[in-house]
Short mmCIF file of C-alpha atoms in Angstrom, two decimals:
data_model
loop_
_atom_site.label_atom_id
_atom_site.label_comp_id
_atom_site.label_asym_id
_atom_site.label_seq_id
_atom_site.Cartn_x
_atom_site.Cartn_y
_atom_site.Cartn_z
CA UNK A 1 1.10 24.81 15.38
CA UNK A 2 -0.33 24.99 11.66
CA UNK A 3 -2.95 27.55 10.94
CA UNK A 4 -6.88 26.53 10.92
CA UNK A 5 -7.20 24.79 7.27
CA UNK A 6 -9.69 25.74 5.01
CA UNK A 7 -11.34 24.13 2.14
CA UNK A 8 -9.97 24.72 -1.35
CA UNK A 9 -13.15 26.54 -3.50
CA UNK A 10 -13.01 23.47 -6.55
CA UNK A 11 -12.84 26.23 -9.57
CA UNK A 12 -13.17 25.67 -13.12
CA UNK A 13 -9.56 25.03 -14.82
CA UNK A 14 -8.57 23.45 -18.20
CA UNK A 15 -11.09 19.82 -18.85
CA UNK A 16 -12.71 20.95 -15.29
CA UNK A 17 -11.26 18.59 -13.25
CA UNK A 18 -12.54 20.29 -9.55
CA UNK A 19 -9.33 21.64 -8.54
CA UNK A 20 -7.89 24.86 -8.90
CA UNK A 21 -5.99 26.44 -11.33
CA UNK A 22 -4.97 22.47 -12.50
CA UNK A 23 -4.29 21.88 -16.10
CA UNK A 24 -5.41 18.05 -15.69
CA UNK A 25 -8.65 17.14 -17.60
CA UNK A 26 -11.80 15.24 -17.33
CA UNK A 27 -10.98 12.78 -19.47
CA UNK A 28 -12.07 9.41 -17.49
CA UNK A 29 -15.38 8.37 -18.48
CA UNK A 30 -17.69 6.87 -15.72
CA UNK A 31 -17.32 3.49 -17.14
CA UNK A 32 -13.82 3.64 -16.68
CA UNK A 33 -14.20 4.99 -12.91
CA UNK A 34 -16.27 1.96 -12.50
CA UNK A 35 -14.25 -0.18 -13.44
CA UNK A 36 -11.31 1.56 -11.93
CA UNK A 37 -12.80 1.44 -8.41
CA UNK A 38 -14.15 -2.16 -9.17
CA UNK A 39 -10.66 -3.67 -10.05
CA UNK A 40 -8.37 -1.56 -7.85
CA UNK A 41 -8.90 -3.66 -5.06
CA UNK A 42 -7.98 -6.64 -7.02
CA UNK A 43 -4.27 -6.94 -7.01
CA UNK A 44 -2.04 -9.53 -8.21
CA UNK A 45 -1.07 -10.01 -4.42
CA UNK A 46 -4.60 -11.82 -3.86
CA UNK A 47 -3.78 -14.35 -6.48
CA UNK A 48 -0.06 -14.48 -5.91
CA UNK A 49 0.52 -14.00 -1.74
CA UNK A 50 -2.78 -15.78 -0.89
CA UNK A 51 -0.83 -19.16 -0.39
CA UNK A 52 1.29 -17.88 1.59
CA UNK A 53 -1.85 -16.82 4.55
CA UNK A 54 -3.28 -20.33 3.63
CA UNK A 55 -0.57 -22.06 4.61
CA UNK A 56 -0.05 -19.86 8.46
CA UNK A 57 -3.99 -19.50 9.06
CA UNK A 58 -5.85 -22.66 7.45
CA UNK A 59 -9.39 -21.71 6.99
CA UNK A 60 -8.86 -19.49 9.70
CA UNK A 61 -7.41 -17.47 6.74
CA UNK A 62 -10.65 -15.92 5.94
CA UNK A 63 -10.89 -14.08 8.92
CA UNK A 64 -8.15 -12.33 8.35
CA UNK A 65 -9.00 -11.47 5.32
CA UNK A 66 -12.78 -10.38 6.97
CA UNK A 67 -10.87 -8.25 9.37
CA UNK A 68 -8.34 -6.13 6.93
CA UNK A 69 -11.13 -5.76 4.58
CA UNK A 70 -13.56 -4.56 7.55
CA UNK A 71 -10.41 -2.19 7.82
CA UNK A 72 -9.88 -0.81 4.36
CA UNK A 73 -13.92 -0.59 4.51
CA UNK A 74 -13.60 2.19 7.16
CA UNK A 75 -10.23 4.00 6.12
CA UNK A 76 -12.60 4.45 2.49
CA UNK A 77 -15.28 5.69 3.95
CA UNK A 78 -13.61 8.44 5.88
CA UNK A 79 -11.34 8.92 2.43
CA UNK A 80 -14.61 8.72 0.58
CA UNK A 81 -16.45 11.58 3.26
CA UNK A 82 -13.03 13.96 2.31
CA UNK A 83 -12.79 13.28 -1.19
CA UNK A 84 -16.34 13.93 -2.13
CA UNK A 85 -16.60 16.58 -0.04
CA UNK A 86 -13.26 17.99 -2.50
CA UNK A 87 -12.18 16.29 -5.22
CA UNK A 88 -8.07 16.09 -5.65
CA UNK A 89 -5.67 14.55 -8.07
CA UNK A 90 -3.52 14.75 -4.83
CA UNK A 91 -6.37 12.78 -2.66
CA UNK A 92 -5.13 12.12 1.00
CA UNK A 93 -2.43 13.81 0.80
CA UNK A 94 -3.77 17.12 -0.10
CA UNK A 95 -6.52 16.22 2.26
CA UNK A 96 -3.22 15.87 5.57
CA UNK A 97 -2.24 19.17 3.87
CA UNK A 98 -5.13 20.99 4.85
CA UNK A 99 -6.01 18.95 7.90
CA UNK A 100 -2.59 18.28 9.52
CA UNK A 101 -0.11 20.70 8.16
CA UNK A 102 2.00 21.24 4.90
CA UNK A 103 4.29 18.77 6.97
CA UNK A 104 2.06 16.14 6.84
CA UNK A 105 0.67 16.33 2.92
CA UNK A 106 4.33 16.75 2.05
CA UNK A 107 5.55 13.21 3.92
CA UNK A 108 2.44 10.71 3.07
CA UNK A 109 2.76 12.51 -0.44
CA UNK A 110 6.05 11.41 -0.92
CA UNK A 111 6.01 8.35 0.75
CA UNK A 112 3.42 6.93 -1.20
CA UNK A 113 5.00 7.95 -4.44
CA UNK A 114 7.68 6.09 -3.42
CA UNK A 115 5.58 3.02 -2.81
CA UNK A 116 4.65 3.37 -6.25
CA UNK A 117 7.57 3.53 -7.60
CA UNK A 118 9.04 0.27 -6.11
CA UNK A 119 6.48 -1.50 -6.92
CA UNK A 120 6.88 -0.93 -10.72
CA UNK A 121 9.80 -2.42 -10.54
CA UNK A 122 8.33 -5.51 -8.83
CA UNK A 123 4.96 -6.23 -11.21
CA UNK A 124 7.52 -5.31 -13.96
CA UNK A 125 9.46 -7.98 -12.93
CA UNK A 126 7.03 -10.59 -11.95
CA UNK A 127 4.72 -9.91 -15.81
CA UNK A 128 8.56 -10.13 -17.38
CA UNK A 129 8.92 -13.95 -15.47
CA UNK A 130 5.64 -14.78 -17.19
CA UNK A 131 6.20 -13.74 -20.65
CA UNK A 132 9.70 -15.19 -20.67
CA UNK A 133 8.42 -18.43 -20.07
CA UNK A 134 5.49 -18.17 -23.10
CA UNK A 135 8.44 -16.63 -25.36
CA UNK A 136 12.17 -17.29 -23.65
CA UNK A 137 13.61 -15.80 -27.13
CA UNK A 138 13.22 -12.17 -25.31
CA UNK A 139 14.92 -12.22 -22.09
CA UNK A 140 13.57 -11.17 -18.98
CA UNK A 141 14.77 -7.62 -18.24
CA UNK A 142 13.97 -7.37 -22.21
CA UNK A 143 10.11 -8.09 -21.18
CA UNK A 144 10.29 -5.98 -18.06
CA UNK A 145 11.59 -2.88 -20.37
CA UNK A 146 9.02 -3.45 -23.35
CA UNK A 147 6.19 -3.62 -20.83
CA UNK A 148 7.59 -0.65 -18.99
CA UNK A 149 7.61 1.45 -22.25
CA UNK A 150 4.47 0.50 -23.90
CA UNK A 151 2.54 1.58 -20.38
CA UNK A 152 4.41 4.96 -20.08
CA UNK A 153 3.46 6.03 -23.43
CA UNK A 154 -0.48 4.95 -22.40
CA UNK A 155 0.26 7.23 -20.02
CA UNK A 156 1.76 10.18 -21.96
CA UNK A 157 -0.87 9.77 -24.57
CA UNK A 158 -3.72 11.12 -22.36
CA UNK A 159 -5.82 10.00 -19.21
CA UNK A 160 -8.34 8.42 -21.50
CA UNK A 161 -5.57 5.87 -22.58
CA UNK A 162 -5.18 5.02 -19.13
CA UNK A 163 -8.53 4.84 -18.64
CA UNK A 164 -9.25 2.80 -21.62
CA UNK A 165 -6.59 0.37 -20.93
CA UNK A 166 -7.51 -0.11 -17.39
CA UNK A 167 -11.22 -0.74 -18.41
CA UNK A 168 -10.16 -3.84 -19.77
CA UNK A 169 -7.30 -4.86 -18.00
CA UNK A 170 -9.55 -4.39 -14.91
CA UNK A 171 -12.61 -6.43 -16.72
CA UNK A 172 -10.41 -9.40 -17.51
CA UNK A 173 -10.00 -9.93 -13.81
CA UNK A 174 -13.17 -8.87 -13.18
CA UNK A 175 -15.04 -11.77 -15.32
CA UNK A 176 -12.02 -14.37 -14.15
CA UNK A 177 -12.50 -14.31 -10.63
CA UNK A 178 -16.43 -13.95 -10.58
CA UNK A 179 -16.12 -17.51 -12.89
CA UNK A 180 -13.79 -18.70 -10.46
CA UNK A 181 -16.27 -18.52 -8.21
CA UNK A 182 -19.14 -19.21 -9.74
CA UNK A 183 -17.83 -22.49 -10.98
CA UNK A 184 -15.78 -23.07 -7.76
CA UNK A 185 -18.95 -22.51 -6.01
CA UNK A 186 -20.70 -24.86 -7.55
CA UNK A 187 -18.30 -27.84 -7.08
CA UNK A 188 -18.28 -26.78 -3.71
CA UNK A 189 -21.82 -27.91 -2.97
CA UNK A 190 -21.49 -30.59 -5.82
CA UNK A 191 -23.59 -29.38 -8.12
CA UNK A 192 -20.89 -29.32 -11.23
CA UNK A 193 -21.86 -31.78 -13.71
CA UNK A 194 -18.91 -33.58 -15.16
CA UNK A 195 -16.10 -32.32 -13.24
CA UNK A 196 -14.59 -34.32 -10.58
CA UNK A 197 -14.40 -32.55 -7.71
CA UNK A 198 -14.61 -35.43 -5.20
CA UNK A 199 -12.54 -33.99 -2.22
CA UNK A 200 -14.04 -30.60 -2.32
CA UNK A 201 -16.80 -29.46 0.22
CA UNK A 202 -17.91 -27.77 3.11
CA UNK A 203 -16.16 -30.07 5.25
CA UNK A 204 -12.39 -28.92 4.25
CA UNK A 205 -13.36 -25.69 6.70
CA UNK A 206 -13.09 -27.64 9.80
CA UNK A 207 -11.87 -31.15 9.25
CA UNK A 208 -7.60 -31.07 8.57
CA UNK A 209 -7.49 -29.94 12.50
CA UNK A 210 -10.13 -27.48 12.34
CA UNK A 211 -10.92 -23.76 11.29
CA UNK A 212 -7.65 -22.71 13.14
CA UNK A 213 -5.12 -25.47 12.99
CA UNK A 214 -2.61 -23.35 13.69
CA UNK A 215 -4.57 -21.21 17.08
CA UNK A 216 -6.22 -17.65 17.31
CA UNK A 217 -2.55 -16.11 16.66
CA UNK A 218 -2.42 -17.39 13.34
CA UNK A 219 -5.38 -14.75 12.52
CA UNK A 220 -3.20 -12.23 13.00
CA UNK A 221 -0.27 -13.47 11.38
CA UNK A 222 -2.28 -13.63 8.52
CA UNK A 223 -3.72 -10.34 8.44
CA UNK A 224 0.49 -9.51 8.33
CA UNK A 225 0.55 -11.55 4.91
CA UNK A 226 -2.15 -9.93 3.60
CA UNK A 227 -2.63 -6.51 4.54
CA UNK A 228 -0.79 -5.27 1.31
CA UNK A 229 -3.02 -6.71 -1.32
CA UNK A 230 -5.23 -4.82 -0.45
CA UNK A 231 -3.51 -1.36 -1.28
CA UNK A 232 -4.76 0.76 -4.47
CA UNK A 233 -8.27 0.90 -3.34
CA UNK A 234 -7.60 4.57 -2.76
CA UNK A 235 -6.56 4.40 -6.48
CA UNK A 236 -10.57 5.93 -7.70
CA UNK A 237 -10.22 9.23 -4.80
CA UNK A 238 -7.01 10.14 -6.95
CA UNK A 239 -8.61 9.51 -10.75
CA UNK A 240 -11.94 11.42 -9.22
CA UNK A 241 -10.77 14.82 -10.37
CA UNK A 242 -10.10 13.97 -13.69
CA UNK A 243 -13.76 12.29 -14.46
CA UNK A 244 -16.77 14.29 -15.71
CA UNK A 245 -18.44 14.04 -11.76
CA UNK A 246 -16.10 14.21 -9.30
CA UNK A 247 -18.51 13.74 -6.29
CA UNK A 248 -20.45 11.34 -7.88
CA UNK A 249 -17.42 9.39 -8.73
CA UNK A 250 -16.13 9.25 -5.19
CA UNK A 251 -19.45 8.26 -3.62
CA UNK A 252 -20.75 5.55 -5.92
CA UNK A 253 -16.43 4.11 -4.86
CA UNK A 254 -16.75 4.98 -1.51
CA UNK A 255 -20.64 2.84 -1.30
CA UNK A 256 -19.45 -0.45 -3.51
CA UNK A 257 -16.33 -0.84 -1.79
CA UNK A 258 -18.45 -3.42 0.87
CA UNK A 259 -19.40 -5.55 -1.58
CA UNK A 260 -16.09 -5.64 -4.13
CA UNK A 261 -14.03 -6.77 -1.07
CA UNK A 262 -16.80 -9.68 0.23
CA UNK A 263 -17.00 -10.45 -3.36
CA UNK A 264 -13.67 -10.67 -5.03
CA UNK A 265 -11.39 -11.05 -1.93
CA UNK A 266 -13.78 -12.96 0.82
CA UNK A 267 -15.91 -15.42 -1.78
CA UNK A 268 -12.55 -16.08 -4.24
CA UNK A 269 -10.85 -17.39 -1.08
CA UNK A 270 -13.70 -18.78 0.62
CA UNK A 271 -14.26 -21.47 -2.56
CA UNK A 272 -10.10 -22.19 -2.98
CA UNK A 273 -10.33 -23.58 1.23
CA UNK A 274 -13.43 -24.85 0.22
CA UNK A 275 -12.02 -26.87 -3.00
CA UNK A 276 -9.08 -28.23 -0.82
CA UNK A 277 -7.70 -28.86 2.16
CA UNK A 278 -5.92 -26.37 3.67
CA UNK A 279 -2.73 -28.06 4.23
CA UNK A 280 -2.96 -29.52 0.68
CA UNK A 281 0.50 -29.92 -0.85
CA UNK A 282 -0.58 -28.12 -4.38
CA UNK A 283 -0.99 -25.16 -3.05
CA UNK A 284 2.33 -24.78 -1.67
CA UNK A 285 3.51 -26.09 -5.23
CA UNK A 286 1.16 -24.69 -7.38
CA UNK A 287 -0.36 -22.00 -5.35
CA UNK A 288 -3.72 -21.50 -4.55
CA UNK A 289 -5.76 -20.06 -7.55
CA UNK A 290 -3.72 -22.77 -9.83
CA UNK A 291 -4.10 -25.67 -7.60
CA UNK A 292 -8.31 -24.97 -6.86
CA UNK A 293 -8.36 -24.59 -10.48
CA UNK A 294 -6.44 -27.63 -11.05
CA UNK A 295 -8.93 -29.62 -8.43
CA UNK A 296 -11.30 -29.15 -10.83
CA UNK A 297 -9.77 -31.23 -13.73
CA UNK A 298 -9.81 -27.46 -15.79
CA UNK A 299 -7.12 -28.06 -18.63
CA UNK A 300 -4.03 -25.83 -18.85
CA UNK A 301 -4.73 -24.47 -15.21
CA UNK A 302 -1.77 -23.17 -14.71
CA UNK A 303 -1.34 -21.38 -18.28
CA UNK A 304 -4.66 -19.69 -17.47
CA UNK A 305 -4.08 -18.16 -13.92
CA UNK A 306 -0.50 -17.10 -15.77
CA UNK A 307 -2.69 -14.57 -17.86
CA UNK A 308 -4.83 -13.86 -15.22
CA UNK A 309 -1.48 -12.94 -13.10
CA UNK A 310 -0.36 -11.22 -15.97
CA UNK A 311 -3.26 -9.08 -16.83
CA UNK A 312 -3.48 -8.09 -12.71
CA UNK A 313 0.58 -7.10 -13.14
CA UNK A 314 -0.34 -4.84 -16.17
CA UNK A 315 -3.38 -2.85 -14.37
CA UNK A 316 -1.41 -2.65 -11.41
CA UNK A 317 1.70 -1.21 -13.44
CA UNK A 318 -0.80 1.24 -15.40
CA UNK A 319 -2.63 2.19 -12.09
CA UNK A 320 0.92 2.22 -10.55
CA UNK A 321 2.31 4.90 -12.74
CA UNK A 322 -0.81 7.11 -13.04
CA UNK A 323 -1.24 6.90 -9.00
CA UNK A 324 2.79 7.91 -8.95
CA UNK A 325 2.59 10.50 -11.43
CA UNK A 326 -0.56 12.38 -10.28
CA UNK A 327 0.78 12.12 -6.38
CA UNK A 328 3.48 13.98 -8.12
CA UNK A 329 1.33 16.18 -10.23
CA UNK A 330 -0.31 17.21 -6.62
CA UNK A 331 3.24 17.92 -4.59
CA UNK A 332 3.84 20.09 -7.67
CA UNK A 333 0.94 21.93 -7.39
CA UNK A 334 1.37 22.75 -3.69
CA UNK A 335 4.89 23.34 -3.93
CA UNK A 336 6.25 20.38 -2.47
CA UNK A 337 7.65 19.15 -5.38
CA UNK A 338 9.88 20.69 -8.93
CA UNK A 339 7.08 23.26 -10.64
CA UNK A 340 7.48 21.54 -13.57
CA UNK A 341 5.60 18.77 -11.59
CA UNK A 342 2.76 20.67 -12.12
CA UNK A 343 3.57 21.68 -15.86
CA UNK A 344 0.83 19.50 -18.14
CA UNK A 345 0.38 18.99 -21.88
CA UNK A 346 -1.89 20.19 -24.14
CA UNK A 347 -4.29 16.91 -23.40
CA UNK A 348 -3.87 17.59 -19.71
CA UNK A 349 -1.17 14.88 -19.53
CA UNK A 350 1.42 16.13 -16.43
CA UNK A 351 4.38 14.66 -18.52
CA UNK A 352 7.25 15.62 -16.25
CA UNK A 353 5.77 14.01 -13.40
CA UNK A 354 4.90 10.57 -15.36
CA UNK A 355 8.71 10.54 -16.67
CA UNK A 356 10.53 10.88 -13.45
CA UNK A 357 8.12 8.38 -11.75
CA UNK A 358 9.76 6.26 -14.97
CA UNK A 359 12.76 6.76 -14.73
CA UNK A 360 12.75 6.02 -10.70
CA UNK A 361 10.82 2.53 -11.79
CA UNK A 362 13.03 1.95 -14.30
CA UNK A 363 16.29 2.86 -11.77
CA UNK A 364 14.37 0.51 -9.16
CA UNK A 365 13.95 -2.12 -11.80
CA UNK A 366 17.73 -2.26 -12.67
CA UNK A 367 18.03 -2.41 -8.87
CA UNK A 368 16.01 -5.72 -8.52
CA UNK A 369 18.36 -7.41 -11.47
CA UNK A 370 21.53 -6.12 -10.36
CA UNK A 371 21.01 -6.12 -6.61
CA UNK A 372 18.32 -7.94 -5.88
CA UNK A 373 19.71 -9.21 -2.10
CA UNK A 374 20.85 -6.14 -1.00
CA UNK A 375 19.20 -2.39 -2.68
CA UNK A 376 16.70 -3.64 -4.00
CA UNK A 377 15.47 -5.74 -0.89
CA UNK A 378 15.95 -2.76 1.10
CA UNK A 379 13.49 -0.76 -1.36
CA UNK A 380 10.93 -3.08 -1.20
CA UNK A 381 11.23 -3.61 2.86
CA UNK A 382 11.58 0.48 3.20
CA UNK A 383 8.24 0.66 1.26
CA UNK A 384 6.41 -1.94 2.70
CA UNK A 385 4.60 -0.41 5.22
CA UNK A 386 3.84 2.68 3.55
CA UNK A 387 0.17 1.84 2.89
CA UNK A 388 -0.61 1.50 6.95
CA UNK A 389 0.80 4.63 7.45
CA UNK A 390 -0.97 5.99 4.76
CA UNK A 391 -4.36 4.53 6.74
CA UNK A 392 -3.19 6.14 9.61
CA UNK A 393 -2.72 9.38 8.34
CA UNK A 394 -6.62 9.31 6.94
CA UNK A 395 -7.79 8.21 9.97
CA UNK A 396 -6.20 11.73 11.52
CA UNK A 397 -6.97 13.86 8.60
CA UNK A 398 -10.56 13.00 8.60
CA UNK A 399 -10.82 13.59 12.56
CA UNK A 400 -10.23 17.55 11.73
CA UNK A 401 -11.67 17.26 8.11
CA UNK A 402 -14.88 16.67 9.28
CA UNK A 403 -14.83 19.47 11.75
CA UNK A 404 -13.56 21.98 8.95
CA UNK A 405 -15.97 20.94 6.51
CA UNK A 406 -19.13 20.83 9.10
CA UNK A 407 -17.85 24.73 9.57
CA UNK A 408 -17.69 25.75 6.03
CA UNK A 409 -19.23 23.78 3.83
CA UNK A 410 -22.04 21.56 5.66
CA UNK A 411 -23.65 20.43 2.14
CA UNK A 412 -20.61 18.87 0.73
CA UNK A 413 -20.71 15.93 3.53
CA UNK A 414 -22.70 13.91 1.20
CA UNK A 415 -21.01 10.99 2.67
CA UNK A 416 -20.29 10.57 6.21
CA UNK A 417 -18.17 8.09 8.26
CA UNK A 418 -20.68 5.95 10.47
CA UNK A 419 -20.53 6.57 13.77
CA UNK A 420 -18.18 9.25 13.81
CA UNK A 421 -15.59 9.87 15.50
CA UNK A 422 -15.87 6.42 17.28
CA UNK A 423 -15.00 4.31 14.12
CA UNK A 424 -12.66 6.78 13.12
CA UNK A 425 -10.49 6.53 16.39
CA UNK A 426 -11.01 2.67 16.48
CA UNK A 427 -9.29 2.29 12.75
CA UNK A 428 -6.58 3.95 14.16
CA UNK A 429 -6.10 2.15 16.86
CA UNK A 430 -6.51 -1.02 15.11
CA UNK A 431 -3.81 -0.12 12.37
CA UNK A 432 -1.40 1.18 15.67
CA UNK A 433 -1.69 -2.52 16.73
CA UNK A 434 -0.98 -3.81 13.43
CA UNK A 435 2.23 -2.05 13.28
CA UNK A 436 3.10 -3.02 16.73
CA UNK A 437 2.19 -6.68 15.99
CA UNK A 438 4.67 -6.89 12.80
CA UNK A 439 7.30 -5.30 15.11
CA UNK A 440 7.37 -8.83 17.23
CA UNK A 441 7.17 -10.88 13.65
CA UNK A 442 10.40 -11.98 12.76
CA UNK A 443 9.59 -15.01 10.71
CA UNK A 444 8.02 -12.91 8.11
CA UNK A 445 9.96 -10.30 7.92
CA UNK A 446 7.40 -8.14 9.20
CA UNK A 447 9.76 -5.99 12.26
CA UNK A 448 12.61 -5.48 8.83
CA UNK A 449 9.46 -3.83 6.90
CA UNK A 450 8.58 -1.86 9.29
CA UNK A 451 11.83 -0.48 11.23
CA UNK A 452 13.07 0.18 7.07
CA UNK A 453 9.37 1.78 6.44
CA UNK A 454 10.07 3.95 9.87
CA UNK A 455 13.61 4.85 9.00
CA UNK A 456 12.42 6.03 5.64
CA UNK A 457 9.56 8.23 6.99
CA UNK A 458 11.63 9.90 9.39
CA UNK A 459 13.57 10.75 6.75
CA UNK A 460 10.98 12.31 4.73
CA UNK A 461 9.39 14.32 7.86
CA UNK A 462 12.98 15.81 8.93
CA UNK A 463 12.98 17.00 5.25
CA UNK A 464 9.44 18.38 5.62
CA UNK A 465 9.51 19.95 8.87
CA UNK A 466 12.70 21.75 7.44
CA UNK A 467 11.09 22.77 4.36
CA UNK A 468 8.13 24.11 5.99
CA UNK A 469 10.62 26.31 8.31
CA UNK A 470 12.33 27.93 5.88
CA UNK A 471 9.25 28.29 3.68
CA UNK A 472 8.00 29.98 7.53
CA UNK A 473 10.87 32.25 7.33
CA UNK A 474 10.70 33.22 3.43
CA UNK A 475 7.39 34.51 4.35
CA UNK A 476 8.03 36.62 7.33
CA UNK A 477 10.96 38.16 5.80
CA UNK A 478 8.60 39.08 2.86
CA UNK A 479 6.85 41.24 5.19
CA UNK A 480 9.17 43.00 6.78
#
């Protein structure tokens, strides 16, 4: 049994960034935390692994899309209730810490910096396949390594280069997808002059054998396919502490995240079944962004979504490397990870901690060149399922968060999980059944992911429970 947690006092350190004694600084403007929280949902995995659910669920696809973003709705609003209530570079994890135990904040802390780390390697690799094919003079891995380099040093040069870059990278997809649907909206209902658009309509939702061609089960098939798009919409809880209002931040994240997912996830995919039929060969071929596009008689379709892809593989590999790098920063800081983790530069920069999370990309990327069938396959399965766990562990964190924070600090619950602890316990149960389900899916890989995913978190929890006993032991024999 842990000892009662209690809330961390936020004190004033270097830039002010609400956490104690942290050398980070406020350098993220609120524009950029805007447009951080507005484009961190938007992963290249929505344009990318949307064909995929298409293709298993029809139409039907949009209901799995309804019900994981009805999910990651709730898991941020009981991140959002903790976060406000105290702002952390090391978000849910330092959250478990206090709520759970030094076991827990260690293991999801870990765990999700290794998520972050594999998947470097893989938008390295997929903006590398793009950029060989507009210039095949520079070879692939050449691509994967320039892009690799010019993003660390955004990164080492301060949080405001991050936050600058992401502005933009996260605008471009921004302004793409709302024209996507603006104009696929309006050749849905036929209201696009000059564009022929003669097979697209209402009607492609239940003609083609219906809403669910494929039955009910297909719903949940889908929500297996994609589930993981959806991950880095905890990304704003993490940049909170270094913007000039922390609480503020976290709330005005925590309140828009309704209407980012209905908006960018629900209505994009809505107008692509809309545009064509579901079982339409072109998107198998094309996939489904290019091939609605393409519907549309919209010249060099393909060559546009490619820069749309590629600017959604840069933000996620800029967001990727801060995320790693500050869940890093945050072991550091607690202990659970080398001091010089902690160690920042004189712009508040936590080098150390952005240059191993590198070098592990880089070592990951080298991986998915060399041994893509085997290591590298085994990273990406191992990882898969870190960001349900990571769910999970929010769901349980907040349960006792609230409790703790209703005890010490009632004026910091500025925002509140609805209908507490109901929804709370329901999230979990639903994201329990989503494990359980992938565990019977063998088509998809879904049971590999998450026996590899288990395998890897036991690993991490046998080295935390250890760690925490000796640290147990250090501590009583400094008594005596």
């Amino acid at each position: 049994m842990t000892s009662q947690p209690t809330l961390t006092k936020a004190e004033d350190g270097p830039g002010k960034p609400g956490e104690p004694g942290s050398g980070l600084q406020a350098g993220l403007k609120n524009r950029h935390l805007s447009m951080i929280a507005i484009g961190g949902v938007i992963g290249a995995g929505l344009f990318v692994g949307s064909s995929s659910g298409i293709a298993t669920a029809g139409p039907g696809i949009l209901l799995s899309y309804a019900l994981v973003g009805t999910l990651v709705v709730l898991v941020m609003r009981m991140l959002g209730e903790m976060s406000a209530a105290n702002p952390t570079s090391g978000s849910f994890s330092a959250h478990a810490d206090r709520a759970l135990g030094p076991w827990a904040g260690f293991s999801i802390g870990w765990l999700y910096w290794f998520f972050w780390v594999v998947v470097l390697a893989v938008e390295a690799t997929a903006g590398a396949k793009i950029l060989e094919g507009w210039i095949p003079a520079v070879p692939q891995w050449g691509w994967a390594l320039i892009v690799m380099v010019v993003l660390t040093a955004t990164n080492l040069a301060s949080v405001g280069s991050y936050g600058e870059f992401e502005f933009w990278f996260a605008g471009i997809k921004v302004v793409a997808i709302a024209a996507f649907i603006v104009v696929g909206g309006l050749a849905v209902f036929g209201v696009l002059p000059g564009v022929d658009s003669e097979q697209a309509g209402l009607a492609n939702l239940t003609e083609h054998s219906g809403f669910l061609p494929n039955g009910a089960g297909a719903i949940l098939t889908g929500v297996l396919l994609v589930v993981f798009s959806f991950m880095g919409s905890e990304i704003p809880t993490l940049a909170a502490g270094e913007s000039e209002d922390p609480q503020r931040a976290v709330t005005k994240a925590t309140n828009s995240i309704i209407w980012r997912i209905a908006v960018f996830y629900l209505g994009s995919i809505f107008v692509v079944v809309a545009l064509l039929p579901w079982d339409s060969q072109s998107i198998v071929d094309k996939g489904s962004y290019v091939a609605a596009l393409d519907s549309l008689g919209i010249a060099n379709a393909g060559q546009i979504m490619n820069f749309i892809v590629l600017t959604s593989v840069l933000s996620c590999l800029n967001s990727g490397l801060y995320t790693a790098s500050r869940m890093a920063f945050s072991l550091g800081q607690r202990g659970d990870a080398p001091g010089a983790f902690a160690r920042t530069t004189a712009r508040g920069v936590p080098r150390t901690a952005i240059l191993v999370s590198v070098v592990f990309g880089f070592v990951a990327v080298f991986f998915n060149y060399e041994f893509p069938d085997s290591v590298f396959l085994f990273l990406v399965n191992s990882s898969g399922a870190v960001a349900l766990f990571v769910w999970l562990v929010i769901c349980f964190s907040q349960l006792r968060m609230r409790k703790i924070i209703q005890a010490e600090a009632p004026e910091k619950l500025v925002v509140r999980m609805w209908l507490f602890p109901y929804l709370t316990w329901a999230a979990a149960a639903v994201i329990v059944f989503v494990l359980g389900y992938m565990l019977t899916d063998t088509e998809h890989n879904g049971r590999t992911t998450v026996l590899l995913s288990l395998l890897v978190a036991a690993l991490v929890l046998v080295v935390a429970v250890v760690k925490q006993k000796v640290t147990a032991r250090k501590a009583l024999a400094g008594k005596d």
